[in-house]
mmCIF file of C-alpha atoms in Angstrom:
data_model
loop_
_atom_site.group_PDB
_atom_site.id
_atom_site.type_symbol
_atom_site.label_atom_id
_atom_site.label_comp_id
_atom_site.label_asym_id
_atom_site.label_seq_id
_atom_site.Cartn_x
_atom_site.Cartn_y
_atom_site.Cartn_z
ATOM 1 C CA UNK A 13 2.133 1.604 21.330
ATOM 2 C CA UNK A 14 1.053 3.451 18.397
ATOM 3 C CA UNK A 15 2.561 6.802 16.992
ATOM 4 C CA UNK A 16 0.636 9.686 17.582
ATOM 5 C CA UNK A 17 -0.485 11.677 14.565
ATOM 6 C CA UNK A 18 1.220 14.681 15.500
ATOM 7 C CA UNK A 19 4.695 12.344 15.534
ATOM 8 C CA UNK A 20 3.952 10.497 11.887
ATOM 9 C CA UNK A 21 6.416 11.922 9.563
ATOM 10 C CA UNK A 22 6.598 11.569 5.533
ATOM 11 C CA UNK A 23 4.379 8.342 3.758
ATOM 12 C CA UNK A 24 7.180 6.267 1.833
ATOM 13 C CA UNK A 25 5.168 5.245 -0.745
ATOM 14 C CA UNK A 26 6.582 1.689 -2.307
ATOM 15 C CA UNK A 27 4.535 1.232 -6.206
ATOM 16 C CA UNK A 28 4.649 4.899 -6.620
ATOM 17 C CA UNK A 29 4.746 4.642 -9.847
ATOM 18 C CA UNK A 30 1.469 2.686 -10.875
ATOM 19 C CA UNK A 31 -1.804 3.478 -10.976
ATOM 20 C CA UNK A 32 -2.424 3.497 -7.506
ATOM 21 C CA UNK A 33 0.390 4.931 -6.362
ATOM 22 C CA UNK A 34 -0.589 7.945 -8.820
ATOM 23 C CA UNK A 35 -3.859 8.083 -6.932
ATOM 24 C CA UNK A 36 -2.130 8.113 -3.556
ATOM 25 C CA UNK A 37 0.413 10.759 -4.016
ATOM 26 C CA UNK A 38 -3.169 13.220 -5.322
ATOM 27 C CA UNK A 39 -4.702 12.107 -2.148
ATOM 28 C CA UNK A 40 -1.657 12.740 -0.171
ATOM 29 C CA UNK A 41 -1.066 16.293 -2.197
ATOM 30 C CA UNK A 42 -4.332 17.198 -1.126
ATOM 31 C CA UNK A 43 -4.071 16.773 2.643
ATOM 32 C CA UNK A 44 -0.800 18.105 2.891
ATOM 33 C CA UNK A 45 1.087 14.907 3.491
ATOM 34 C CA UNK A 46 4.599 14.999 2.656
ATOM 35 C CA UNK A 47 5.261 11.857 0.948
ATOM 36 C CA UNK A 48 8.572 10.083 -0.398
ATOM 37 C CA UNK A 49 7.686 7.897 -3.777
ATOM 38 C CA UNK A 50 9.675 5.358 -4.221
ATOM 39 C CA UNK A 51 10.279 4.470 -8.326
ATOM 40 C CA UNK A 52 12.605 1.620 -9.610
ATOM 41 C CA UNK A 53 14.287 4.138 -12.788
ATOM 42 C CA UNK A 54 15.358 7.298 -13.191
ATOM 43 C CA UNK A 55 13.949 7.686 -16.585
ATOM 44 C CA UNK A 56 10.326 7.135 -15.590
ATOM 45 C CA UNK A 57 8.347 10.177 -15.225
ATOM 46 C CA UNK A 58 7.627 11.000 -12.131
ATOM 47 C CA UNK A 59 3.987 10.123 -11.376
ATOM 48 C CA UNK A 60 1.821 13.627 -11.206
ATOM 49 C CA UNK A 61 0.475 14.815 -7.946
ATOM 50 C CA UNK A 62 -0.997 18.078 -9.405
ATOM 51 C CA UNK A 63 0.540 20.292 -6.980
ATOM 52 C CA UNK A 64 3.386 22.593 -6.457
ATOM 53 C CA UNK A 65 6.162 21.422 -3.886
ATOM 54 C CA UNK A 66 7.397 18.382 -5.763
ATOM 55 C CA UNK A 67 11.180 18.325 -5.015
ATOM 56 C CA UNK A 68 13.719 16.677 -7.394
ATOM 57 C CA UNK A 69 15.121 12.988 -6.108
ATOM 58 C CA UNK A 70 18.309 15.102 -4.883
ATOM 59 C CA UNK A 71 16.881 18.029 -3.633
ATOM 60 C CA UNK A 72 15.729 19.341 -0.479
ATOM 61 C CA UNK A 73 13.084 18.404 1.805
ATOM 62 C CA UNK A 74 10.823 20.746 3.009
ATOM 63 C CA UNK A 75 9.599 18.780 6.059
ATOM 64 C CA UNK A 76 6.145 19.439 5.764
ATOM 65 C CA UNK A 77 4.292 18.758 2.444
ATOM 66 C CA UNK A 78 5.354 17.784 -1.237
ATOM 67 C CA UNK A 79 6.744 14.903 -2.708
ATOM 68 C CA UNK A 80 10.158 13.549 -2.710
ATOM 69 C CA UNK A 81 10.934 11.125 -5.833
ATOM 70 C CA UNK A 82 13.623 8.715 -4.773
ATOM 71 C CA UNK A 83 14.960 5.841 -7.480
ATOM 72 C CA UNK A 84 15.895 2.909 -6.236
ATOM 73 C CA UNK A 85 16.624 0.261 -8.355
ATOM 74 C CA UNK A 86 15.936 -3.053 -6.985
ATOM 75 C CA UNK A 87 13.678 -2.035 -3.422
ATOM 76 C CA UNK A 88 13.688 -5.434 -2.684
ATOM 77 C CA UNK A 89 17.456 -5.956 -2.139
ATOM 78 C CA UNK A 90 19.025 -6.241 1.065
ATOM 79 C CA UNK A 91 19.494 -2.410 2.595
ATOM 80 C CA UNK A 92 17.981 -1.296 -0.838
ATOM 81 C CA UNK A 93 15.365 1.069 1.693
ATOM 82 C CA UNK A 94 17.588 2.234 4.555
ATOM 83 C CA UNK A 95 18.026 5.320 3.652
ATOM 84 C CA UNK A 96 14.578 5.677 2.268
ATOM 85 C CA UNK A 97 12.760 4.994 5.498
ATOM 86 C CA UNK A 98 12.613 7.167 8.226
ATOM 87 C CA UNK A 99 12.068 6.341 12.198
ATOM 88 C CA UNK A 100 8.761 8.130 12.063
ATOM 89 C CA UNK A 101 7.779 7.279 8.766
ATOM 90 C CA UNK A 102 4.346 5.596 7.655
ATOM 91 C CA UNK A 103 5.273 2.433 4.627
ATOM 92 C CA UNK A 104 2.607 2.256 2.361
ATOM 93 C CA UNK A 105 2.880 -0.327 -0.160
ATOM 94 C CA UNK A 106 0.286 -0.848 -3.192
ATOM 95 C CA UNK A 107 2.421 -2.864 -5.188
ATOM 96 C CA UNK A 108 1.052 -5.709 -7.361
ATOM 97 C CA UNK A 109 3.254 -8.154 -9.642
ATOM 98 C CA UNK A 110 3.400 -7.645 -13.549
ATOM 99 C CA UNK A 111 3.032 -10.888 -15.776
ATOM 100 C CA UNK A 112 1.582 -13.759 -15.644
ATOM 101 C CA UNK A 113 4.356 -16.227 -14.517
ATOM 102 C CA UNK A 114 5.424 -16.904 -10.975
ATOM 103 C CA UNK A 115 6.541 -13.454 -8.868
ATOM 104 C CA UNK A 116 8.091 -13.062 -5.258
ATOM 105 C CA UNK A 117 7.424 -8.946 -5.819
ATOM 106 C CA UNK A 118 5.639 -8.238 -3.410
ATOM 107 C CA UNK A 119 7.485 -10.391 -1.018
ATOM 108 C CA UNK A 120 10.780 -9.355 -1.591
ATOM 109 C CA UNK A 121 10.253 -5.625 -1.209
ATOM 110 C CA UNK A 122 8.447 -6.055 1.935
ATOM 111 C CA UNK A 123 10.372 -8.367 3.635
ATOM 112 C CA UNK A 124 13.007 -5.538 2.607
ATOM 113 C CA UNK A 125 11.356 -2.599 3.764
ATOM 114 C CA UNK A 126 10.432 -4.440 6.924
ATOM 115 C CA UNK A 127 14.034 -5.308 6.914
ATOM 116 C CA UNK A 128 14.989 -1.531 6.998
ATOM 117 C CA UNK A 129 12.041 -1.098 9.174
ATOM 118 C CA UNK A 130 13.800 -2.545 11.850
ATOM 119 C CA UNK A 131 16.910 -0.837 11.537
ATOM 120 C CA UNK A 132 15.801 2.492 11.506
ATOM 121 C CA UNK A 133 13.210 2.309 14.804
ATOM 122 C CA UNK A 134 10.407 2.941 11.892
ATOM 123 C CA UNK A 135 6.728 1.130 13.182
ATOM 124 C CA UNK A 136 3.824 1.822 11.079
ATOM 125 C CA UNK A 137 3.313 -0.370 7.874
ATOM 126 C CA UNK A 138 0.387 -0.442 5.438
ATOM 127 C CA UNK A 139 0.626 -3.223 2.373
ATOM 128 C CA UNK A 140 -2.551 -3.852 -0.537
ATOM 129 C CA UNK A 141 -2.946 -7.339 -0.802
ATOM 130 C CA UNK A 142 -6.377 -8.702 -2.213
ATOM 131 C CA UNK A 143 -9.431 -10.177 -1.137
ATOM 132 C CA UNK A 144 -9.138 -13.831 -1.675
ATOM 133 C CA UNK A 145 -5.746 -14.197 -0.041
ATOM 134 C CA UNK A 146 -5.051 -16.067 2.984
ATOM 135 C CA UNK A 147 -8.159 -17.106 5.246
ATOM 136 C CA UNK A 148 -10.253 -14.392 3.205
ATOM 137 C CA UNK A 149 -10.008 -16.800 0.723
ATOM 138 C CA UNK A 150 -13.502 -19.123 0.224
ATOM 139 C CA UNK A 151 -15.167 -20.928 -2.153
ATOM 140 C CA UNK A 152 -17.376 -18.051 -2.769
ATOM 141 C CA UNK A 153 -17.539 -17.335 -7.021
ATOM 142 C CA UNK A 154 -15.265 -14.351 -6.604
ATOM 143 C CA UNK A 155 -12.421 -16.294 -5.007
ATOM 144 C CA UNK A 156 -12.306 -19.326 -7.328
ATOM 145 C CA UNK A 157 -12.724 -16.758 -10.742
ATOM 146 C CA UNK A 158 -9.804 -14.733 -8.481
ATOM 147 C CA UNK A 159 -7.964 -17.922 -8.124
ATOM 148 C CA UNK A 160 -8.717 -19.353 -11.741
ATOM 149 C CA UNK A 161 -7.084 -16.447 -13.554
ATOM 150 C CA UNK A 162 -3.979 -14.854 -10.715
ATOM 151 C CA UNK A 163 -2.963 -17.646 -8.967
ATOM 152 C CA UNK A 164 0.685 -16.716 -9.210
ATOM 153 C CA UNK A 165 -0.058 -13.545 -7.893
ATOM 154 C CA UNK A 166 -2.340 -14.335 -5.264
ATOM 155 C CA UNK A 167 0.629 -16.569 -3.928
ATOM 156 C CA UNK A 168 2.750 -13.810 -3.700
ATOM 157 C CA UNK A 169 -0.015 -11.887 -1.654
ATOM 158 C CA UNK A 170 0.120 -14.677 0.732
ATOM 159 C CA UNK A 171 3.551 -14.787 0.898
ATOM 160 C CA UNK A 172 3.935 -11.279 1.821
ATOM 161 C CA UNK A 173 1.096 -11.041 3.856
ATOM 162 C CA UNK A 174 2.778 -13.757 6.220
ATOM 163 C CA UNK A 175 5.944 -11.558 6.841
ATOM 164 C CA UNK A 176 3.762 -8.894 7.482
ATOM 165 C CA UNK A 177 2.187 -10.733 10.199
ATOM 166 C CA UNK A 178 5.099 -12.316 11.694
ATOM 167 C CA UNK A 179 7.145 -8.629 11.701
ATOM 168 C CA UNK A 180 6.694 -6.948 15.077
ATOM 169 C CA UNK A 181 5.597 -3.515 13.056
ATOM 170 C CA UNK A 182 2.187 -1.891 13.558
ATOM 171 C CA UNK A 183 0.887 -3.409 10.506
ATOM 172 C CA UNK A 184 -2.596 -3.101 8.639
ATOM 173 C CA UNK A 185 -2.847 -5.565 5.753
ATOM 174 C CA UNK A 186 -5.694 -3.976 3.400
ATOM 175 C CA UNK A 187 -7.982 -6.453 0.920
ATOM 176 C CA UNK A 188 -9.381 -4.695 -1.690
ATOM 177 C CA UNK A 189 -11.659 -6.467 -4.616
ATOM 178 C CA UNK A 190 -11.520 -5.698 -8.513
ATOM 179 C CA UNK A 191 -9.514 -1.969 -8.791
ATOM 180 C CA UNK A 192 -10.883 0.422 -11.079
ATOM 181 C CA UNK A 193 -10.034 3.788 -12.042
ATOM 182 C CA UNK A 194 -12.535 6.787 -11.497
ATOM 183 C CA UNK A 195 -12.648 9.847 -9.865
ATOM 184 C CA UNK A 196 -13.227 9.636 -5.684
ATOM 185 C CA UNK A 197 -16.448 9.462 -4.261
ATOM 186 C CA UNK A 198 -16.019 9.283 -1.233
ATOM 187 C CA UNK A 199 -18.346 6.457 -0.266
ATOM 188 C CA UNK A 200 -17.105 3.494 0.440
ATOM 189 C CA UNK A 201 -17.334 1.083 3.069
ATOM 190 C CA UNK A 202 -14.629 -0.960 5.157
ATOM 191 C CA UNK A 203 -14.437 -3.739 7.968
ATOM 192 C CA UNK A 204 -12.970 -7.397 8.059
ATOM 193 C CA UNK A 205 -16.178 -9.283 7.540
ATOM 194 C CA UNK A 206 -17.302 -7.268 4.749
ATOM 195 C CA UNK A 207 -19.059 -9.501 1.955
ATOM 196 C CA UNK A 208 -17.728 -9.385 -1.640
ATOM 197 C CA UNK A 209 -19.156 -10.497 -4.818
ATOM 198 C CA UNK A 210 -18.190 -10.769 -8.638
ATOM 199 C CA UNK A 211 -19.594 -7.019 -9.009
ATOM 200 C CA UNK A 212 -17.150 -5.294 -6.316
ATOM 201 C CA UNK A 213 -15.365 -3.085 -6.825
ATOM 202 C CA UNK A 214 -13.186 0.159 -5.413
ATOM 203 C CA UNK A 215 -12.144 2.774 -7.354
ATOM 204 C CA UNK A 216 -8.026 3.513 -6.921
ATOM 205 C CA UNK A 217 -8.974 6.817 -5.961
ATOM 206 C CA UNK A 218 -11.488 5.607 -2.833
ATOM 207 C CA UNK A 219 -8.464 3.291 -1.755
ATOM 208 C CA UNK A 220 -5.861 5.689 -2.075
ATOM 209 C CA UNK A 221 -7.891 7.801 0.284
ATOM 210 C CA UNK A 222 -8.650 5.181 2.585
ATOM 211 C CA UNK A 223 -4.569 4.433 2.594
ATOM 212 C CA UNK A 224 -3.743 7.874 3.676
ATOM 213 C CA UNK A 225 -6.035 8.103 6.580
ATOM 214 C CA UNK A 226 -5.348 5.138 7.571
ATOM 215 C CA UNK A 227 -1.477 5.842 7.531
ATOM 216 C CA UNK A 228 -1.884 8.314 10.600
ATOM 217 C CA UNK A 229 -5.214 7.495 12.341
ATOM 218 C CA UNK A 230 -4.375 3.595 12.749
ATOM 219 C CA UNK A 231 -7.797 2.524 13.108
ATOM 220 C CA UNK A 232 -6.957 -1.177 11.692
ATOM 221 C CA UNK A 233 -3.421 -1.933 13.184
ATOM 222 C CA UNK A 234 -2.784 -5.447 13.440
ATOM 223 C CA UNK A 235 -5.978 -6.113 11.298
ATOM 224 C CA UNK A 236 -6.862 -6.814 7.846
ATOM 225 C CA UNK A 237 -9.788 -4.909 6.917
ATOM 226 C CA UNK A 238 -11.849 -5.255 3.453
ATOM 227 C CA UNK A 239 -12.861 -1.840 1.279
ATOM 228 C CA UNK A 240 -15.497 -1.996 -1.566
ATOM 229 C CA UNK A 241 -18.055 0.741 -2.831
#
């Protein structure tokens, strides 16, 4: 059964720190989502949400809106997120793997927040993957360039996405094309069989909103919908 949006607490946003998760935490701000970001080092700025109400990583929660920075060093260690993730908590994750060798990122912080997931009652999980990955990927020109050039990563995106599907967790498994940065718009368009080309694109900010709604209204649980402008 899914949680009601009166009973979603904070977003624990995992890939806080990035570009995305910069655009998430505005988007969040701006609804009045309370939201703890999860960053791997203390010395890293915090990302800006350009709103009073941030708290410290040791101070107090208010309950209701701003964002908690918490540092955790290596999120994708065994009990790494336990005390991170809360029973009525929505996991967002818009990670993505840095480099171009081999990378189990995305995989090994998922499988651990699942991990925690399921030892603190929490059910609603939403992960960025990529168009291209699993049986979205085709021979169309954008999945072979895709392929071509992030292979390694795209492996990863499989990897996690398979957890994802075998966890018992109200899960929504989001497939976005090329990212860009750019202010929001508002207009963009979403749904499983959506068709992308070379040219698509989504801004960070269109996804990030897309991400937060989607956190409580859980219009694509147990699906894996596509988002492009």
């Amino acid at each position: 059964m899914r949680q009601s949006d009166s009973k979603v607490g904070r977003i624990v946003l995992l890939g806080a720190g990035g570009r995305t998760g910069r655009a998430v935490l505005e988007v969040a701000a701006r609804r009045g989502r309370a939201v703890t970001a999860v960053v791997r080092r203390a010395a890293a700025p915090p990302p800006r949400t350009g709103v009073r109400g941030d708290v410290p990583q040791d101070g107090p929660e208010d309950g209701q809106r701003g964002v908690r920075h918490v540092v955790v060093a290596d999120p994708g260690a065994r009990g790494a997120l336990d005390a991170v993730i809360g029973p009525l908590d929505a996991v967002v994750s818009v990670l993505g793997p840095t480099g171009r060798g081999p990378s189990t990122a995305c995989t090994d912080v998922v499988g651990s927040a699942l991990a925690s997931m399921a030892r603190t009652g929490a059910r609603r999980l939403i992960v960025v993957s990529a168009h291209g990955a699993a049986e979205s990927r085709d021979r169309s020109p954008y999945c072979l360039a895709l392929w071509a050039v992030e292979a390694h990563k795209m492996r990863d995106k499989e990897s996690m996405e398979e957890l994802v599907r075998a966890s018992g967790v109200e899960w929504t498994v989001v497939r976005p094309p090329a990212l860009k940065d750019g202010a929001p718009t508002g207009r963009y368009r979403t749904g499983e069989d959506l068709r992308i080309t070379l040219t698509s694109s989504i801004t960070r900010a269109d996804l990030a909103d897309f991400l937060v709604h989607e956190a409580a209204a859980g219009a694509f649980v147990h699906r894996t919908p596509r988002i492009a402008a």
